[in-house]
Short mmCIF file of C-alpha atoms in Angstrom, two decimals:
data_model
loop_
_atom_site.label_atom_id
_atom_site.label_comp_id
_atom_site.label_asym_id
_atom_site.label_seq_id
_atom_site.Cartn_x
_atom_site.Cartn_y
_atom_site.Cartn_z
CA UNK A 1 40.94 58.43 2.77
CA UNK A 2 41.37 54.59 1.40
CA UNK A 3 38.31 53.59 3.57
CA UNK A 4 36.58 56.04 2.59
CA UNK A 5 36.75 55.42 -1.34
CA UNK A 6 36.12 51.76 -0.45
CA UNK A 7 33.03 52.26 1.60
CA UNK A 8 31.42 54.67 -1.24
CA UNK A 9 32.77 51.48 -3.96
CA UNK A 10 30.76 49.34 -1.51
CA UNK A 11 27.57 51.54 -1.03
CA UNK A 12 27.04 52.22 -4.46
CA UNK A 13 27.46 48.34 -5.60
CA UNK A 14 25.45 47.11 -2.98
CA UNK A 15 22.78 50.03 -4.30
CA UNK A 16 23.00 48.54 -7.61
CA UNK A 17 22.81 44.89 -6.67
CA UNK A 18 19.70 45.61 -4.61
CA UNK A 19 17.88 47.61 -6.53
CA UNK A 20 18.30 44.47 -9.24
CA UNK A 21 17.09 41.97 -7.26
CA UNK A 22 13.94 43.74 -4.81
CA UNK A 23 10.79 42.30 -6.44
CA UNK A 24 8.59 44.57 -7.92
CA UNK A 25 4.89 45.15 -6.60
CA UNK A 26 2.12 45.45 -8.21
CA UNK A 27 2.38 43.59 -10.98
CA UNK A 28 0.76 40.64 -10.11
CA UNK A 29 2.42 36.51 -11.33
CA UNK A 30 -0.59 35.66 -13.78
CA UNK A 31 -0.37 32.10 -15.41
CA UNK A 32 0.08 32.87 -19.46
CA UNK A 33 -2.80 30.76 -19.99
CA UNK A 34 -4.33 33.44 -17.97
CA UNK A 35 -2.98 36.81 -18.66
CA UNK A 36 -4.80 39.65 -20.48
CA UNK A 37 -5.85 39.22 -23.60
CA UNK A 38 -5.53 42.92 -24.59
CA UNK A 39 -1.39 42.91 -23.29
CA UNK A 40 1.59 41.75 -25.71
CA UNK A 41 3.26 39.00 -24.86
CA UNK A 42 7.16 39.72 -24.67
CA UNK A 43 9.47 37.28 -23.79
CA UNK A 44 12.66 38.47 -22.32
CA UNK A 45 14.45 35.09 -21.84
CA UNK A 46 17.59 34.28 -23.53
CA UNK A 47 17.84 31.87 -26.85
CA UNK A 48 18.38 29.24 -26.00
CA UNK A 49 15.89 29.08 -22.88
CA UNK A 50 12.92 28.89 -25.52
CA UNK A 51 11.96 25.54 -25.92
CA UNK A 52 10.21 25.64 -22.66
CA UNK A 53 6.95 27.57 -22.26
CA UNK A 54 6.46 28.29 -25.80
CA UNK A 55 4.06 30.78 -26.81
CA UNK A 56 3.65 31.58 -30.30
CA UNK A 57 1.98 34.94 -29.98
CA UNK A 58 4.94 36.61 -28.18
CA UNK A 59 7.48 38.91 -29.25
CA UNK A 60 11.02 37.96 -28.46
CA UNK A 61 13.21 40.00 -27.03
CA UNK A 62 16.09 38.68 -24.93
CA UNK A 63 16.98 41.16 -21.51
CA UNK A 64 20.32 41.75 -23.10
CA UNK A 65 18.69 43.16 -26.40
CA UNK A 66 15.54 45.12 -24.31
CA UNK A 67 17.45 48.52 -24.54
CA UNK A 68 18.14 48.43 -28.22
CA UNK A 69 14.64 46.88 -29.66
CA UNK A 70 11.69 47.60 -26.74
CA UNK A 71 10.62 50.30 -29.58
CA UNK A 72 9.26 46.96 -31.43
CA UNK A 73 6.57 46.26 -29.05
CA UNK A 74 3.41 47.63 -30.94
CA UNK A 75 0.79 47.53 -27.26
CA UNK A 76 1.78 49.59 -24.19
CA UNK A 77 0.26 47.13 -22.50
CA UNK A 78 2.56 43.78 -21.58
CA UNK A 79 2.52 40.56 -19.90
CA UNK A 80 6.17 39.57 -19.44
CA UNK A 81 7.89 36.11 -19.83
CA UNK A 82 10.88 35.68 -17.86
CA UNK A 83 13.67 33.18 -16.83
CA UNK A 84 13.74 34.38 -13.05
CA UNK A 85 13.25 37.07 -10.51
CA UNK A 86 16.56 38.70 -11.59
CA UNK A 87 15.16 38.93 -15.61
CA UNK A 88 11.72 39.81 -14.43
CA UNK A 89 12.44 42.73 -12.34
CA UNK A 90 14.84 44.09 -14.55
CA UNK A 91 12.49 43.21 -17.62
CA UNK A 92 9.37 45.32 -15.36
CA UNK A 93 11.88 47.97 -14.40
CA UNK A 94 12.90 48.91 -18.21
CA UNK A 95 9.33 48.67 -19.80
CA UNK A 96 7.79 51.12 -17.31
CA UNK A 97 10.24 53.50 -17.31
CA UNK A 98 9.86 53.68 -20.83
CA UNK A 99 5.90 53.83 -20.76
CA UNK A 100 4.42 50.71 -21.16
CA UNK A 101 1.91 49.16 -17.94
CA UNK A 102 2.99 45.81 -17.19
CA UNK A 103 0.00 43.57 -16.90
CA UNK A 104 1.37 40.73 -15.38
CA UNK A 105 4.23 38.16 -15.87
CA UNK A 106 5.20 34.10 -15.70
CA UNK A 107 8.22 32.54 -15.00
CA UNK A 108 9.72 29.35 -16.36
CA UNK A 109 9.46 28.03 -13.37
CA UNK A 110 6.65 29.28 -11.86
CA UNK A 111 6.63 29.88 -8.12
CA UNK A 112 3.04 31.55 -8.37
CA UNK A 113 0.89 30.50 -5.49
CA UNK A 114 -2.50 31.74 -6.79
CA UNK A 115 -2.81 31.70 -10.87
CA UNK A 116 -6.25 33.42 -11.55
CA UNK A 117 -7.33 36.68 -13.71
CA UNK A 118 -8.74 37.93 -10.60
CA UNK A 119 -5.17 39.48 -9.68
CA UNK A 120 -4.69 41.29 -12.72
CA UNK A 121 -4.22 45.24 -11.47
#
């Protein structure tokens, strides 16, 4: 009965962990020189992660605070700013189950391999 509590424990955390970290498709790594000019900018990164990649027409709104403030975003359209993969997915996850289309998002340290407005979906 012990192993079997443990292995349901284990299922369901591993469920959680993956579902945080699988990258999300379709929503395309656009440069944020290059995103659509028609999407929002929100920036999900944390304080004190700011100084780099600075763009003044975003909205800020840290991961931790997405829940209580993504009612703030005037566009239903967005092109996120995020830290890493972790942030980004769970940024993408929360905005479209709430009903905005993600456009596109950059990361602070980019690991794009093709930064052009031709991938924009």
């Amino acid at each position: 009965m012990l192993y079997l509590i443990a292995g349901i424990i284990l299922i369901v955390l591993t469920g959680s962990y993956l579902k945080r970290s699988i990258s999300i498709k379709n929503v395309p790594c656009v440069d944020i020189d290059h995103h659509d000019q028609s999407s929002q900018v929100v920036d999900v990164r944390d304080y004190n992660n700011l100084s780099t990649m600075k763009n003044f027409d975003s909205i800020v709104i840290p991961i931790a605070y997405l829940r209580r403030y993504f009612h703030e975003i005037p566009n239903k359209k967005v092109h996120l700013i995020a830290e890493s993969q972790l942030e980004k997915n769970m940024g993408v996850r929360f905005l479209q189950k709430n009903g905005f289309q993600v456009t596109g998002y950059s990361l602070t340290e980019c690991t794009c391999t093709n930064h052009s407005k031709d991938m924009l979906v």
